[in-house]
Coordinates of C-alpha atoms and ligand atoms in Angstrom, one line a residue:
M1 CA 111.0 230.2 189.1
I2 CA 111.8 231.7 192.5
K3 CA 114.5 229.8 194.4
K4 CA 113.0 229.3 197.9
Y5 CA 116.3 229.3 199.7
M6 CA 117.3 232.7 198.4
K7 CA 115.9 236.1 199.6
T8 CA 113.7 237.9 197.1
I9 CA 114.1 241.5 196.1
C10 CA 111.4 243.5 194.3
V11 CA 112.6 246.5 192.3
Q12 CA 109.7 248.9 191.5
G13 CA 110.5 250.9 188.4
L14 CA 112.8 249.5 185.6
G15 CA 114.3 252.7 184.3
Y16 CA 117.9 253.8 184.1
V17 CA 118.3 253.3 187.9
G18 CA 116.0 250.3 188.5
S19 CA 117.4 248.2 185.7
A20 CA 120.9 248.8 186.7
T21 CA 120.0 248.0 190.3
I22 CA 118.7 244.6 189.1
A23 CA 122.0 244.0 187.4
A24 CA 123.9 244.8 190.6
L25 CA 121.7 242.6 192.7
S26 CA 122.0 239.7 190.2
N27 CA 125.8 239.8 190.7
A28 CA 125.6 239.8 194.5
S29 CA 127.0 236.6 195.9
D30 CA 128.1 235.0 199.2
I31 CA 131.7 234.3 200.1
N32 CA 131.6 231.0 198.2
G33 CA 130.4 232.8 195.1
N34 CA 126.8 231.5 195.3
P35 CA 124.2 234.0 194.1
L36 CA 122.2 235.7 196.9
Y37 CA 119.0 236.9 195.4
N38 CA 115.9 236.2 193.4
I39 CA 115.0 239.5 191.8
I40 CA 111.5 240.6 190.5
G41 CA 111.3 243.8 188.5
I42 CA 107.9 245.5 188.6
D43 CA 106.9 248.2 186.1
I44 CA 103.7 249.6 184.7
N45 CA 101.6 248.7 181.7
S46 CA 102.9 251.5 179.5
K47 CA 104.9 251.3 176.2
D48 CA 108.2 251.9 178.0
G49 CA 107.3 249.8 181.0
L50 CA 106.3 246.8 178.8
E51 CA 109.4 247.2 176.7
R52 CA 111.7 247.2 179.7
I53 CA 109.9 244.2 181.2
S54 CA 110.1 242.3 177.9
N55 CA 113.9 243.0 177.6
I56 CA 114.7 241.9 181.2
N57 CA 112.7 238.7 180.6
K58 CA 114.9 238.0 177.6
G59 CA 118.0 238.6 179.7
I60 CA 118.7 242.0 178.0
F61 CA 119.6 245.2 179.7
P62 CA 116.8 247.6 178.5
F63 CA 119.1 250.6 177.6
G64 CA 122.0 251.0 175.1
S65 CA 125.2 251.0 177.1
Q66 CA 128.9 250.6 176.5
D67 CA 129.0 248.8 179.8
K68 CA 128.4 245.3 178.8
S69 CA 128.6 244.0 182.4
L70 CA 125.0 245.1 182.9
S71 CA 123.6 242.8 180.2
K72 CA 125.9 240.1 181.3
A73 CA 124.6 240.4 184.9
I74 CA 121.0 240.3 183.8
L75 CA 121.6 237.4 181.5
K76 CA 123.3 235.5 184.3
G77 CA 120.3 236.0 186.6
K78 CA 117.9 235.0 183.8
K79 CA 119.8 231.8 183.0
E80 CA 119.9 230.9 186.6
K81 CA 116.1 231.5 186.7
R82 CA 116.5 234.1 189.4
I83 CA 115.2 237.2 187.5
F84 CA 112.0 238.1 186.0
A85 CA 109.9 241.2 185.4
T86 CA 106.2 241.9 185.4
T87 CA 103.4 244.4 185.8
E88 CA 101.8 242.3 188.5
I89 CA 101.9 244.1 191.8
S90 CA 100.8 241.1 193.8
Y91 CA 104.5 239.9 193.6
F92 CA 105.4 242.5 196.2
D93 CA 104.1 239.8 198.7
R94 CA 107.2 237.7 197.8
A95 CA 109.7 240.4 198.7
D96 CA 112.2 240.5 201.6
V97 CA 113.3 243.9 200.3
I98 CA 111.5 246.3 198.0
V99 CA 113.6 249.0 196.2
I100 CA 111.7 252.0 194.9
N101 CA 113.1 253.5 191.7
I102 CA 110.1 255.2 190.2
P103 CA 110.0 258.8 189.0
L104 CA 108.7 261.8 190.9
D105 CA 108.3 264.7 188.5
I106 CA 107.7 268.4 188.8
T107 CA 104.6 269.8 187.0
W108 CA 105.8 272.8 185.0
D109 CA 102.7 273.8 183.0
T110 CA 101.1 275.6 185.9
K111 CA 101.7 279.2 187.2
E112 CA 104.2 277.9 189.7
P113 CA 106.0 274.6 189.4
Y114 CA 104.7 272.0 191.8
I115 CA 104.8 268.3 192.6
N116 CA 101.7 266.2 192.0
F117 CA 102.3 263.2 194.4
K118 CA 99.3 261.3 193.1
K119 CA 101.1 258.7 191.0
F120 CA 103.9 258.3 193.5
K121 CA 101.4 257.8 196.3
N122 CA 99.5 255.2 194.3
A123 CA 102.8 253.3 193.8
I124 CA 103.4 253.3 197.5
Y125 CA 99.8 252.0 198.0
D126 CA 100.7 249.2 195.5
I127 CA 103.4 248.2 197.9
G128 CA 101.6 248.7 201.2
N129 CA 98.6 246.7 200.0
N130 CA 100.6 243.7 199.0
M131 CA 103.9 243.5 201.0
R132 CA 104.6 241.3 203.9
E133 CA 105.4 242.4 207.4
N134 CA 109.2 242.8 208.0
A135 CA 110.0 243.4 204.4
L136 CA 112.5 246.3 204.1
I137 CA 111.3 249.2 201.8
I138 CA 114.1 251.4 200.5
V139 CA 113.1 254.6 198.7
E140 CA 115.8 255.4 196.1
T141 CA 113.7 257.8 194.1
T142 CA 114.9 261.4 194.5
V143 CA 112.2 263.1 196.5
P144 CA 111.7 266.5 198.2
P145 CA 113.0 266.3 201.7
G146 CA 110.3 265.1 204.1
T147 CA 108.6 262.8 201.5
C148 CA 109.4 259.6 203.3
E149 CA 108.1 260.8 206.7
K150 CA 105.2 262.9 205.5
V151 CA 104.0 260.9 202.4
V152 CA 105.4 257.4 202.3
L153 CA 105.2 256.5 206.0
P154 CA 101.5 257.5 206.5
I155 CA 100.4 255.5 203.5
L156 CA 102.3 252.4 204.7
L157 CA 100.9 252.8 208.3
E158 CA 97.4 253.1 206.8
C159 CA 97.9 249.9 204.8
F160 CA 99.4 248.0 207.7
N161 CA 96.5 249.1 209.9
S162 CA 93.8 248.3 207.4
R163 CA 95.4 244.9 206.8
G164 CA 95.9 244.1 210.5
L165 CA 99.6 243.9 210.1
N166 CA 102.0 244.5 213.0
I167 CA 103.4 248.1 212.8
D168 CA 106.7 246.8 214.4
G169 CA 107.2 245.0 211.1
L170 CA 107.2 248.2 209.1
L171 CA 110.8 248.8 208.0
L172 CA 111.3 252.0 205.9
A173 CA 114.7 253.3 204.7
H174 CA 116.0 255.9 202.3
S175 CA 119.2 255.5 200.3
Y176 CA 119.9 257.4 197.1
E177 CA 121.7 256.3 194.0
R178 CA 124.7 258.1 192.6
V179 CA 124.6 255.9 189.5
M180 CA 126.3 257.3 186.4
P181 CA 125.1 255.8 183.1
G182 CA 128.1 255.6 180.8
P183 CA 131.1 253.3 180.5
D184 CA 131.2 252.6 184.3
Y185 CA 127.5 252.3 184.8
L186 CA 127.4 249.1 186.9
D187 CA 130.6 250.1 188.8
S188 CA 129.0 253.4 189.8
I189 CA 126.5 251.3 191.9
I190 CA 128.8 248.7 193.3
N191 CA 132.0 250.5 193.7
Y192 CA 130.8 253.8 195.0
W193 CA 130.0 255.5 198.3
R194 CA 126.4 255.3 199.5
V195 CA 124.3 257.2 202.0
F196 CA 121.4 255.7 203.8
A197 CA 119.1 256.2 206.8
G198 CA 116.4 254.1 208.4
Y199 CA 113.1 255.2 210.0
N200 CA 114.2 253.5 213.2
K201 CA 117.2 251.5 214.4
R202 CA 115.9 248.2 213.1
A203 CA 115.1 249.6 209.6
S204 CA 118.6 251.2 209.5
D205 CA 120.3 248.0 210.5
V206 CA 118.5 245.8 208.0
C207 CA 119.1 248.4 205.3
E208 CA 122.8 248.5 206.1
K209 CA 123.1 244.7 205.9
F210 CA 121.2 244.7 202.6
L211 CA 123.4 247.4 201.0
S212 CA 126.5 245.7 202.2
S213 CA 125.5 242.5 200.4
F214 CA 126.0 244.1 196.9
I215 CA 128.1 247.2 197.4
N216 CA 131.8 247.1 197.9
V217 CA 131.6 248.6 201.4
K218 CA 135.2 247.6 202.3
D219 CA 136.6 250.2 199.8
Y220 CA 133.5 252.4 199.8
P221 CA 132.1 252.5 203.3
L222 CA 128.4 253.3 203.8
K223 CA 127.5 256.6 205.4
K224 CA 124.6 256.4 207.8
L225 CA 122.6 259.5 208.4
S226 CA 120.4 260.2 211.4
S227 CA 117.0 260.5 209.7
L228 CA 115.2 259.7 206.4
T229 CA 114.8 263.4 205.8
A230 CA 118.6 264.0 206.2
S231 CA 119.3 261.3 203.6
E232 CA 116.7 262.8 201.2
T233 CA 118.2 266.3 201.8
S234 CA 121.7 265.0 201.1
K235 CA 120.7 263.8 197.6
V236 CA 118.9 267.1 196.8
I237 CA 121.8 269.2 197.9
E238 CA 124.3 267.1 195.9
N239 CA 122.4 267.7 192.7
S240 CA 121.6 271.3 193.4
Y241 CA 125.2 272.0 194.1
R242 CA 126.2 270.6 190.8
A243 CA 123.5 272.5 188.9
V244 CA 124.4 275.8 190.6
N245 CA 128.1 275.3 190.0
I246 CA 127.4 274.9 186.3
A247 CA 125.2 278.0 186.2
F248 CA 127.9 280.0 188.0
M249 CA 130.4 279.1 185.4
E250 CA 128.0 279.9 182.6
E251 CA 128.2 283.6 183.5
W252 CA 132.0 283.5 183.5
G253 CA 131.9 281.7 180.1
L254 CA 129.8 284.6 178.7
F255 CA 132.4 287.1 180.2
A256 CA 135.3 285.2 178.5
E257 CA 133.4 285.2 175.2
S258 CA 132.7 288.9 175.4
V259 CA 136.2 290.2 176.5
G260 CA 138.3 287.8 174.5
L261 CA 139.4 285.2 177.1
N262 CA 139.7 281.4 177.0
S263 CA 137.7 280.2 180.0
F264 CA 139.1 276.7 179.8
E265 CA 142.6 277.9 180.3
I266 CA 141.5 279.8 183.4
I267 CA 139.4 276.9 184.7
D268 CA 142.3 274.5 184.4
A269 CA 144.4 276.9 186.4
I270 CA 141.7 277.1 189.1
R271 CA 141.3 273.3 189.2
M272 CA 144.8 272.9 190.4
R273 CA 143.7 274.2 193.8
P274 CA 142.3 271.1 195.5
T275 CA 139.4 273.0 197.1
H276 CA 138.2 274.1 193.6
N277 CA 139.0 271.0 191.5
N278 CA 135.4 270.3 190.6
I279 CA 134.6 273.7 189.2
R280 CA 132.4 273.2 186.1
R281 CA 132.9 274.5 182.6
P282 CA 130.7 276.5 180.2
G283 CA 128.8 274.4 177.7
L284 CA 125.6 273.9 175.8
G285 CA 123.4 273.4 178.9
V286 CA 122.1 270.9 181.4
G287 CA 119.8 268.0 180.5
G288 CA 119.0 264.5 181.7
Y289 CA 116.4 263.6 184.2
C290 CA 117.9 264.9 187.5
L291 CA 119.7 268.3 187.4
I292 CA 116.8 270.1 185.7
K293 CA 114.3 269.3 188.5
D294 CA 116.2 268.3 191.8
P295 CA 117.4 271.8 192.6
L296 CA 113.7 272.8 193.0
F297 CA 113.0 270.1 195.5
G298 CA 114.1 272.3 198.4
L299 CA 111.7 275.0 197.5
L300 CA 108.8 272.5 196.8
S301 CA 109.5 270.6 200.0
S302 CA 109.3 273.8 202.1
K303 CA 106.1 274.9 200.3
Q304 CA 104.3 271.6 199.9
L305 CA 105.5 269.5 202.8
Y306 CA 106.5 272.0 205.5
E307 CA 104.4 275.0 204.4
T308 CA 107.3 277.4 205.2
E309 CA 106.8 279.7 202.2
E310 CA 109.4 282.2 203.3
L311 CA 112.2 279.9 202.2
A312 CA 112.6 280.9 198.6
F313 CA 115.8 279.1 197.6
P314 CA 116.8 281.9 195.2
M315 CA 120.1 280.4 194.2
S316 CA 118.7 277.1 193.2
Q317 CA 115.9 278.7 191.2
L318 CA 118.3 281.1 189.5
G319 CA 120.6 278.1 188.7
I320 CA 117.8 276.3 187.0
N321 CA 116.8 279.3 184.9
I322 CA 120.4 280.1 183.9
N323 CA 121.0 276.5 182.9
S324 CA 117.8 276.3 180.9
N325 CA 118.8 279.4 178.9
M326 CA 122.2 278.1 177.8
P327 CA 121.2 276.4 174.5
N328 CA 119.5 279.7 173.4
N329 CA 122.5 281.8 174.5
N330 CA 124.7 279.6 172.3
L331 CA 122.2 279.9 169.4
N332 CA 122.0 283.7 169.7
R333 CA 125.8 284.0 169.7
L334 CA 126.0 281.8 166.6
N335 CA 123.2 283.8 164.9
L336 CA 125.2 287.0 165.4
Y337 CA 128.5 285.4 164.3
V338 CA 127.1 284.1 161.0
G339 CA 125.0 287.2 160.3
G340 CA 121.7 285.4 160.6
L341 CA 120.8 281.7 160.6
K342 CA 117.9 282.0 158.2
G343 CA 118.4 279.6 155.3
K344 CA 121.6 278.1 156.7
R345 CA 122.1 274.3 156.5
V346 CA 123.3 273.1 159.9
L347 CA 124.8 269.7 160.9
V348 CA 124.4 269.0 164.7
L349 CA 126.7 266.3 166.1
G350 CA 125.4 264.9 169.4
A351 CA 121.9 264.6 170.8
T352 CA 122.2 262.9 174.3
Y353 CA 122.3 265.0 177.5
R354 CA 125.9 263.8 178.2
S355 CA 128.6 261.7 176.6
E356 CA 128.6 258.0 176.1
V357 CA 124.9 257.5 177.0
D358 CA 121.7 256.9 175.0
D359 CA 119.5 259.2 177.1
V360 CA 118.0 262.2 175.3
R361 CA 115.7 263.3 178.2
N362 CA 115.7 267.1 178.4
S363 CA 118.5 267.2 175.9
P364 CA 120.0 270.7 175.3
S365 CA 120.6 269.6 171.7
E366 CA 116.9 269.2 171.3
V367 CA 116.3 272.7 172.5
L368 CA 119.0 273.9 170.2
C369 CA 117.4 272.2 167.2
R370 CA 114.0 273.7 168.1
G371 CA 115.7 277.1 168.1
L372 CA 117.3 276.4 164.7
D373 CA 113.8 275.7 163.4
K374 CA 112.5 279.0 164.8
M375 CA 115.4 280.9 163.2
G376 CA 114.7 279.4 159.8
A377 CA 117.8 277.2 159.5
S378 CA 117.5 273.6 158.3
W379 CA 119.3 270.9 160.3
D380 CA 120.4 267.3 160.4
I381 CA 121.6 265.5 163.4
H382 CA 123.8 262.5 164.2
D383 CA 124.6 260.7 167.4
P384 CA 126.5 257.4 167.8
F385 CA 124.1 256.3 170.5
V386 CA 120.6 257.2 169.4
D387 CA 118.4 257.1 166.3
S388 CA 115.7 259.7 166.8
F389 CA 114.2 262.6 168.9
E390 CA 110.8 261.2 169.4
N391 CA 109.4 264.6 170.4
L392 CA 110.6 266.2 167.1
N393 CA 109.7 263.3 164.9
K394 CA 113.2 263.5 163.4
D395 CA 115.3 260.5 162.4
F396 CA 119.0 260.8 162.9
L397 CA 121.8 260.4 160.3
Q398 CA 123.4 257.0 160.5
E399 CA 126.8 258.4 159.4
I400 CA 128.4 261.8 159.3
P401 CA 127.8 263.1 155.7
A402 CA 130.2 265.2 153.6
A403 CA 130.9 268.6 155.1
N404 CA 130.2 270.4 151.8
K405 CA 126.4 269.7 152.3
Y406 CA 126.4 272.2 155.2
D407 CA 127.1 275.8 156.0
I408 CA 127.6 275.2 159.8
L409 CA 128.7 272.4 162.0
I410 CA 127.6 272.5 165.7
L411 CA 129.4 270.1 168.0
T412 CA 127.2 269.5 171.1
V413 CA 128.2 266.3 173.0
D414 CA 131.7 265.1 173.8
H415 CA 131.2 261.5 172.8
N416 CA 134.6 259.7 172.3
F417 CA 133.4 259.1 168.7
Y418 CA 133.6 262.8 168.0
K419 CA 136.8 263.4 170.0
E420 CA 138.4 260.8 167.7
F421 CA 136.9 262.0 164.5
D422 CA 139.3 263.6 161.9
F423 CA 137.6 267.0 161.5
L424 CA 140.6 268.5 159.9
D425 CA 140.4 266.1 157.0
W426 CA 136.5 266.3 156.9
V427 CA 136.4 270.1 156.4
E428 CA 139.1 270.1 153.8
G429 CA 138.0 272.0 150.7
T430 CA 134.9 273.6 152.3
K431 CA 134.0 276.9 154.0
I432 CA 132.0 275.3 156.8
I433 CA 131.7 277.4 160.0
I434 CA 132.4 275.3 163.1
M435 CA 130.8 275.9 166.5
D436 CA 132.0 273.8 169.4
T437 CA 129.7 274.1 172.4
N438 CA 131.4 271.4 174.6
N439 CA 135.2 271.9 174.4
I440 CA 135.4 268.9 172.1
L441 CA 138.1 270.1 169.6
T442 CA 141.6 269.9 171.0
E443 CA 143.7 273.1 171.2
E444 CA 146.0 271.7 168.5
L445 CA 143.0 271.1 166.2
C446 CA 141.6 274.6 166.9
K447 CA 144.9 276.1 166.0
A448 CA 145.2 274.0 162.8
L449 CA 141.6 275.0 161.8
V450 CA 142.3 278.7 162.4
S451 CA 145.6 278.5 160.5
K452 CA 143.6 277.2 157.5
N453 CA 141.2 280.2 157.8
F454 CA 138.2 278.2 159.1
R455 CA 135.8 280.3 161.2
L456 CA 135.6 278.8 164.6
L457 CA 133.2 279.7 167.5
I458 CA 133.8 278.0 170.8
T459 CA 131.5 278.3 173.8
G460 CA 133.4 279.9 176.7
R461 CA 136.1 281.3 174.5
G462 CA 136.4 284.7 173.0
D463 CA 140.1 284.5 172.2
L464 CA 139.8 282.9 168.7
K465 CA 139.4 285.4 165.9
Ligands
NAD501 N1 119.0 258.5 185.7 C1 120.0 258.7 186.6 O1 121.1 258.8 186.3 C2 119.6 258.9 188.1 C3 120.7 258.9 189.0 C4 120.4 259.0 190.4 C5 119.0 259.1 190.8 N2 118.0 259.1 189.9 C6 116.7 259.1 190.4 O2 116.1 257.8 190.3 C7 114.7 257.8 190.0 C8 114.5 257.0 188.8 O3 115.1 257.6 187.7 P1 115.3 256.8 186.3 O4 116.3 257.6 185.5 O5 115.5 255.4 186.5 O6 113.8 257.0 185.7 P2 113.1 256.3 184.5 O7 112.1 257.2 184.0 O8 114.2 255.9 183.6 O9 112.5 255.0 185.1 C9 111.4 255.0 186.0 C10 110.6 253.7 185.7 O10 109.6 253.6 186.7 C11 108.4 253.1 186.1 N3 107.3 253.4 186.9 C12 106.5 254.6 187.0 N4 105.5 254.4 187.9 C13 105.6 253.1 188.3 C14 104.9 252.4 189.2 N5 103.8 252.9 189.8 N6 105.2 251.1 189.4 C15 106.3 250.5 188.8 N7 107.0 251.2 188.0 C16 106.7 252.5 187.7 C17 108.4 253.8 184.7 O11 107.6 253.2 183.8 C18 109.9 253.7 184.4 O12 110.2 252.5 183.7 C19 114.4 259.3 189.9 O13 113.9 259.8 191.1 C20 115.7 259.9 189.5 O14 115.7 261.3 189.9 C21 118.3 259.0 188.5

C-alpha cells in the first residue's frame, strides 16, 4: 500500500494523541494540495490496541468526538491507501520519521510513587532494533525531564552500535503535544503553538522541517528550545502550573462556601486583569490522563534520573493531593447539607473528566460515585458521550429520567447538553435537591430555582440559602 514517492511516518501509540496525530499527518499536503505522507500506526496486542488498529484500518477515528474532521482525515488517508495500522514493529524500518505517543505512567501502589520505565524502554528498543539510520525520532510522550538524554538516547545508541549503524544517523528530538480533545481536537494540533528541541543541530533542523509540514507555523510559529531536557521540562511545568492553579482556587472555593461568598463573581472580577485572566475556578476535581500525574514528574525526575533527593517539589505534591480530595470534599459538603446521604436516591449528570469528550480516565465523577456507594446512597448516572464506567461495572442511563425518581441531582460536567437542558421544567412538581459542582446552572436559573424554594448547593458558593 505504501506510496514509494512519499515519506513514511510511523506513529507509535494510537491513543488520544497518536490517533489525532495520524489525522493531522493525513491532511498534510504540499503547495499543490498533494498529500505528503504514508502513515503507519503501531500499537500493541491488547484489547484497546487491537480495537484502535481495527478502527484506523476501517478509516474510523477510534474515539468518540464531536470533531468530525478527525474521522474525515483518517478516511481520506485510508481511501488514498496511505494509512494503515498494525502491531508489527518491523514496520519501523519503513519510517522516515517515528513519532512516539505511548504512555509513561506513575506507579502509585508502592510506598512512594515512582516510575517504572520497563515498558517504555522496551518500546524504545522496538524502535532502535528496527529503524533505519537517518530516521527522525520525536518523543511526544510526556516524560520526566531528562528521560530523552538518560533513558531514550542510551538505548538508541546501544541498538545502533549492536546493529553496526552509523551514530551520525541518529536523529532524536522532543516535541510535546498541547492537543485538546473536544470540539477543536484536530485544530489543537494544527493551529497551535508547538515547542521542540533536537539532540543536535541536525536533529533539530529535521524536526523543525517535519513539524512545519503539518502545523500552521505561519500563524503559530514553532518555539525551538536549546535541549531535549528543556523541552521535556517545559511540558511538565505547563501541566504542573495548571494543576497547582486549580488546587489554589480550591481552597478559596472552600472559603467562599464557608463564609457565604460567590467565588465565581470574585474570579470574574480578577480575570479582568490580563495578568490573572487564566485563574481557575473551584469544581469537582481534576481527572484525565495528564494533570493527575505530570506535576510529579519534576520530583520523580530529580529522584530517579538525577538522584538529587533534596528537591522535594512541595507545591506540586500538595497540588496533586488537594485536587484528588476535591470529589470527597464535595460529597462531604452534600452529606452535611442533606443531613446524611444514606438511603438517598441520587442522579449524577456527567461522567467524563471534562466537557465534550468521551474520556473517563481518572474521572472525578467516578470517585464521587464510589463515595456515594460508601455513604449508602443509590445512584444512576448519565453522560451524552459515554455508556459505562468499566471499573464500576455500571451501565449509564441513555436518557435523563423523570426528576421524581430521585432525592438529589448532582451536576458534574459542563457538557453543552446539560447547559442547554431545561432543568426548571424538569424539576417542576418535585422536591429534588440540586448540587452543581461545575458552575453549570446560569445565575438566572439559580435565582429561578431558589425563588421556587428548591434547595441548591453550588461548589464554590456559600451565598445561596
Ligand atoms: N490525552 C491528552 O489530552 C494528552 C495531551 C497532551 C499530551 N499527552 C501525553 O501523550 C501521551 C499519550 O497520551 P494518550 O492520551 O494518547 O494515551 P493513551 O493511553 O490514550 O494511548 C497510548 C497508546 O499507546 C499504546 N501503547 C502502549 N505501549 C505501546 C508500545 N510499546 N508500542 C505501541 N503502542 C503502545 C497503548 O496501547 C495506547 O493505545 C502521554 O504521555 C500523555 O501524557 C496526552
